[in-house]
Amino acid sequence: MSGLVLRLAGPLQSWGEHSAFTQRDTLRFPTRSGLIGLFASAEGVGRDRLLDAYEALRFTVRVDRPGVQLIDFHTIGGGLPRGVPRPDGTYRSKDTATMVTRRQYLSDAAFTVTVEGEAGRLDELAEALRRPHWQPYLGRRSCPPDQPLLLRRTDDPVGDLEAKVPLARRLRADEELQAEFVTEGVLDAADAVTELADVPESFNRYARRYRTRTVSITTKTLPRQLCHTGDAFWDELVAYIKEER
């Protein structure tokens, strides 16, 4: 199955799974719900629309740089004339309007993600990423992605992650190049298998719903020649992008 290869990098990312209003977490890798949100934003899909068009997509994540977790302190609602809105559409009392929230982010993280699916659907997604209706974001609207976001279309997306797409990393002379892969389903060789509540059924602000899925996390040893730093990394990344032409 063919696929798209995306590079998710930026100053901040946030891939929440168990977020409540006052506590917004992040996993250490992109979630399915966050990736579908990125595509929905690029395609102009409103929060009240069905998400069936994303159901058949399959994602694989390579952790190129895990980043550093940050916690940001916010206050919300001070000075709002109607107070802070609740999920059911009502508003908190003005006497208790100001709320404290803590939001987690990944700073300086980078991931390479493959998106597998039907050829015509991949064409639509690629066009939306090139000419987005709304700004794509890395899990949260305050987290715009670095460019390039879309690298290319390929007939062997996971194989490209393992043997072609460069990583920006410095290795010691005797160090192996290893990276974690997050794959949907259960793999016998996985280092860890976990369930995530990150399959979105609705992004409606008053009726968000998610199903669970199983993912496998596996550490793989990659060819050392994929590892580059500085200008050499960007030269190799551009060369990989141009292979599609």
Short mmCIF file of C-alpha atoms in Angstrom, two decimals:
data_model
loop_
_atom_site.label_atom_id
_atom_site.label_comp_id
_atom_site.label_asym_id
_atom_site.label_seq_id
_atom_site.Cartn_x
_atom_site.Cartn_y
_atom_site.Cartn_z
CA MET A 1 0.00 0.00 0.00
CA SER A 2 1.39 3.42 -0.94
CA GLY A 3 1.60 6.26 1.52
CA LEU A 4 2.60 9.79 2.39
CA VAL A 5 5.64 10.67 4.49
CA LEU A 6 5.28 13.64 6.86
CA ARG A 7 7.85 15.40 9.02
CA LEU A 8 6.37 16.72 12.28
CA ALA A 9 8.77 19.18 13.87
CA GLY A 10 8.43 22.59 15.52
CA PRO A 11 9.19 24.58 18.66
CA LEU A 12 6.24 22.97 20.48
CA GLN A 13 3.95 19.97 19.99
CA SER A 14 1.20 18.52 22.18
CA TRP A 15 -0.50 15.16 21.65
CA GLY A 16 -3.08 14.81 24.39
CA GLU A 17 -4.96 11.62 25.23
CA HIS A 18 -6.52 12.00 28.72
CA SER A 19 -6.80 15.79 28.70
CA ALA A 20 -9.40 17.39 30.95
CA PHE A 21 -10.15 21.10 30.84
CA THR A 22 -7.73 22.12 33.61
CA GLN A 23 -5.07 19.45 32.94
CA ARG A 24 -3.93 19.02 29.32
CA ASP A 25 -1.46 16.16 28.92
CA THR A 26 0.73 15.09 26.03
CA LEU A 27 1.94 11.66 25.00
CA ARG A 28 5.55 11.38 23.85
CA PHE A 29 4.55 10.71 20.23
CA PRO A 30 1.76 11.88 17.87
CA THR A 31 -1.70 10.38 18.46
CA ARG A 32 -4.16 9.18 15.84
CA SER A 33 -6.66 11.84 16.95
CA GLY A 34 -4.02 14.56 16.62
CA LEU A 35 -3.01 13.43 13.14
CA ILE A 36 -6.63 13.25 11.99
CA GLY A 37 -7.14 16.72 13.46
CA LEU A 38 -4.18 17.96 11.38
CA PHE A 39 -5.73 16.55 8.19
CA ALA A 40 -9.23 17.78 9.07
CA SER A 41 -7.89 21.31 9.57
CA ALA A 42 -6.06 21.23 6.23
CA GLU A 43 -9.20 19.94 4.45
CA GLY A 44 -11.54 22.45 6.13
CA VAL A 45 -13.60 19.79 7.95
CA GLY A 46 -15.66 21.45 10.69
CA ARG A 47 -16.02 20.02 14.18
CA ASP A 48 -19.61 18.91 13.50
CA ARG A 49 -18.68 16.84 10.42
CA LEU A 50 -18.35 13.06 10.37
CA LEU A 51 -14.82 11.59 10.39
CA ASP A 52 -15.52 8.47 8.31
CA ALA A 53 -13.14 9.66 5.56
CA TYR A 54 -10.18 9.10 7.92
CA GLU A 55 -11.21 5.67 9.24
CA ALA A 56 -9.12 3.58 6.80
CA LEU A 57 -5.86 5.52 7.26
CA ARG A 58 -2.99 3.69 8.92
CA PHE A 59 -0.17 5.56 10.70
CA THR A 60 3.39 4.62 11.64
CA VAL A 61 5.47 7.03 13.73
CA ARG A 62 9.27 7.14 13.92
CA VAL A 63 10.58 9.08 16.91
CA ASP A 64 13.51 11.06 15.50
CA ARG A 65 13.96 13.39 18.48
CA PRO A 66 11.84 12.92 21.65
CA GLY A 67 12.14 16.54 22.78
CA VAL A 68 11.75 17.85 26.32
CA GLN A 69 8.43 17.98 28.18
CA LEU A 70 7.29 21.44 29.31
CA ILE A 71 4.35 22.44 31.52
CA ASP A 72 2.78 25.82 30.80
CA PHE A 73 0.67 27.66 33.40
CA HIS A 74 -2.50 29.43 32.18
CA THR A 75 -5.38 31.37 33.65
CA ILE A 76 -8.64 31.43 31.70
CA GLY A 77 -11.73 33.56 31.89
CA GLY A 78 -10.62 36.69 33.72
CA GLY A 79 -12.63 39.60 32.29
CA LEU A 80 -14.86 37.52 30.01
CA PRO A 81 -18.32 39.17 30.10
CA ARG A 82 -20.22 35.85 30.29
CA GLY A 83 -17.68 33.85 32.27
CA VAL A 84 -16.00 30.58 31.29
CA PRO A 85 -18.04 28.23 29.04
CA ARG A 86 -18.76 24.68 30.22
CA PRO A 87 -18.84 21.61 27.91
CA ASP A 88 -22.67 21.56 28.03
CA GLY A 89 -22.90 25.11 26.65
CA THR A 90 -23.66 26.87 29.95
CA TYR A 91 -21.28 29.25 31.71
CA ARG A 92 -19.55 29.24 35.07
CA SER A 93 -20.58 31.89 37.58
CA LYS A 94 -18.67 35.14 37.25
CA ASP A 95 -17.70 34.74 40.90
CA THR A 96 -15.65 31.67 39.95
CA ALA A 97 -14.90 32.66 36.37
CA THR A 98 -11.10 32.61 36.41
CA MET A 99 -9.69 29.08 36.11
CA VAL A 100 -6.15 27.76 36.32
CA THR A 101 -4.98 25.24 33.69
CA ARG A 102 -1.69 23.44 33.18
CA ARG A 103 -0.78 22.33 29.68
CA GLN A 104 1.98 19.93 28.69
CA TYR A 105 4.06 20.30 25.53
CA LEU A 106 6.99 18.61 23.84
CA SER A 107 9.71 21.15 23.08
CA ASP A 108 12.06 20.67 20.10
CA ALA A 109 10.70 17.20 19.24
CA ALA A 110 10.73 15.71 15.74
CA PHE A 111 8.85 12.75 14.25
CA THR A 112 8.58 11.19 10.81
CA VAL A 113 5.11 9.75 10.15
CA THR A 114 3.82 7.58 7.34
CA VAL A 115 0.15 7.66 6.30
CA GLU A 116 -1.04 4.63 4.36
CA GLY A 117 -4.37 4.47 2.56
CA GLU A 118 -6.22 4.27 -0.75
CA ALA A 119 -4.41 6.10 -3.56
CA GLY A 120 -7.15 8.60 -4.38
CA ARG A 121 -7.61 9.50 -0.72
CA LEU A 122 -3.87 10.08 -0.32
CA ASP A 123 -3.97 12.45 -3.31
CA GLU A 124 -6.69 14.47 -1.57
CA LEU A 125 -4.73 14.66 1.68
CA ALA A 126 -1.51 15.66 -0.09
CA GLU A 127 -3.29 18.46 -1.95
CA ALA A 128 -4.87 19.70 1.29
CA LEU A 129 -1.48 19.83 3.01
CA ARG A 130 0.00 21.78 0.10
CA ARG A 131 -2.92 24.26 0.09
CA PRO A 132 -4.55 24.02 3.55
CA HIS A 133 -7.99 25.46 4.22
CA TRP A 134 -7.03 26.13 7.84
CA GLN A 135 -3.57 26.09 9.37
CA PRO A 136 -2.40 22.53 10.19
CA TYR A 137 -1.06 22.20 13.72
CA LEU A 138 0.86 19.72 15.85
CA GLY A 139 -1.83 18.62 18.29
CA ARG A 140 -2.85 22.08 19.45
CA ARG A 141 -3.60 25.25 17.49
CA SER A 142 -0.75 27.12 19.20
CA CYS A 143 1.75 24.62 17.71
CA PRO A 144 2.32 25.29 13.98
CA PRO A 145 4.65 22.87 12.16
CA ASP A 146 8.04 23.61 10.67
CA GLN A 147 8.41 23.19 6.92
CA PRO A 148 8.60 20.94 5.04
CA LEU A 149 5.56 19.19 6.53
CA LEU A 150 4.74 16.88 3.60
CA LEU A 151 7.87 15.18 2.29
CA ARG A 152 6.62 12.96 -0.54
CA ARG A 153 4.48 10.07 -1.77
CA THR A 154 6.12 6.62 -1.79
CA ASP A 155 5.23 3.01 -2.60
CA ASP A 156 7.00 1.67 0.51
CA PRO A 157 6.41 4.20 3.31
CA VAL A 158 7.51 2.09 6.29
CA GLY A 159 10.52 0.82 4.32
CA ASP A 160 11.49 4.44 3.70
CA LEU A 161 11.38 5.14 7.45
CA GLU A 162 13.76 2.23 8.01
CA ALA A 163 16.21 2.90 5.19
CA LYS A 164 15.77 6.25 3.41
CA VAL A 165 14.41 9.21 5.41
CA PRO A 166 17.33 11.00 7.15
CA LEU A 167 17.45 11.87 10.86
CA ALA A 168 19.00 15.00 12.36
CA ARG A 169 21.13 13.43 15.07
CA ARG A 170 24.79 13.29 16.12
CA LEU A 171 26.27 9.87 16.95
CA ARG A 172 29.44 8.85 18.75
CA ALA A 173 31.90 6.83 16.70
CA ASP A 174 30.84 3.49 18.21
CA GLU A 175 27.13 4.28 18.67
CA GLU A 176 24.34 2.52 16.79
CA LEU A 177 21.54 4.56 15.24
CA GLN A 178 18.32 3.49 16.96
CA ALA A 179 14.82 4.93 16.86
CA GLU A 180 11.47 4.00 18.34
CA PHE A 181 8.61 3.07 15.98
CA VAL A 182 4.96 3.32 17.01
CA THR A 183 2.83 0.93 14.93
CA GLU A 184 -0.89 0.18 15.03
CA GLY A 185 -1.78 -3.31 16.25
CA VAL A 186 0.13 -5.94 18.23
CA LEU A 187 3.64 -6.95 17.13
CA ASP A 188 5.39 -9.99 18.62
CA ALA A 189 8.74 -8.18 18.60
CA ALA A 190 7.42 -5.05 20.33
CA ASP A 191 9.18 -3.62 23.39
CA ALA A 192 5.80 -2.46 24.70
CA VAL A 193 2.12 -2.77 23.72
CA THR A 194 -0.43 -0.28 25.01
CA GLU A 195 -4.02 0.86 24.52
CA LEU A 196 -4.76 4.48 23.67
CA ALA A 197 -8.11 6.28 23.72
CA ASP A 198 -7.27 8.30 20.61
CA VAL A 199 -9.55 7.14 17.77
CA PRO A 200 -11.88 10.11 17.24
CA GLU A 201 -15.54 9.58 16.43
CA SER A 202 -16.53 13.22 16.90
CA PHE A 203 -14.63 16.49 17.39
CA ASN A 204 -17.84 18.34 18.36
CA ARG A 205 -16.90 20.57 21.29
CA TYR A 206 -20.00 19.46 23.24
CA ALA A 207 -19.90 15.76 22.29
CA ARG A 208 -16.33 14.60 21.75
CA ARG A 209 -16.06 10.81 21.52
CA TYR A 210 -13.05 8.51 21.19
CA ARG A 211 -12.54 4.78 20.80
CA THR A 212 -9.49 2.86 21.94
CA ARG A 213 -6.84 1.21 19.76
CA THR A 214 -3.77 -0.92 20.42
CA VAL A 215 -0.28 0.23 19.42
CA SER A 216 3.13 -1.44 19.57
CA ILE A 217 6.32 0.45 20.41
CA THR A 218 9.47 -1.12 18.95
CA THR A 219 13.09 0.03 18.98
CA LYS A 220 14.79 -0.55 15.63
CA THR A 221 18.43 -0.23 14.59
CA LEU A 222 18.75 1.88 11.44
CA PRO A 223 21.62 2.36 8.96
CA ARG A 224 24.15 4.88 10.31
CA GLN A 225 24.19 6.68 6.96
CA LEU A 226 20.69 8.04 7.72
CA CYS A 227 22.15 10.18 10.52
CA HIS A 228 23.24 13.73 9.59
CA THR A 229 23.69 17.10 11.26
CA GLY A 230 23.61 20.74 10.14
CA ASP A 231 23.44 21.49 6.42
CA ALA A 232 24.12 17.84 5.54
CA PHE A 233 20.77 16.84 7.07
CA TRP A 234 18.85 19.37 4.97
CA ASP A 235 20.72 18.35 1.82
CA GLU A 236 19.78 14.70 2.41
CA LEU A 237 16.17 15.60 3.22
CA VAL A 238 15.82 17.63 0.00
CA ALA A 239 17.39 14.75 -1.97
CA TYR A 240 14.82 12.36 -0.49
CA ILE A 241 11.93 14.70 -1.36
CA LYS A 242 13.18 15.05 -4.96
CA GLU A 243 13.24 11.27 -5.47
CA GLU A 244 9.48 11.41 -6.06
CA ARG A 245 9.84 13.58 -9.17
#
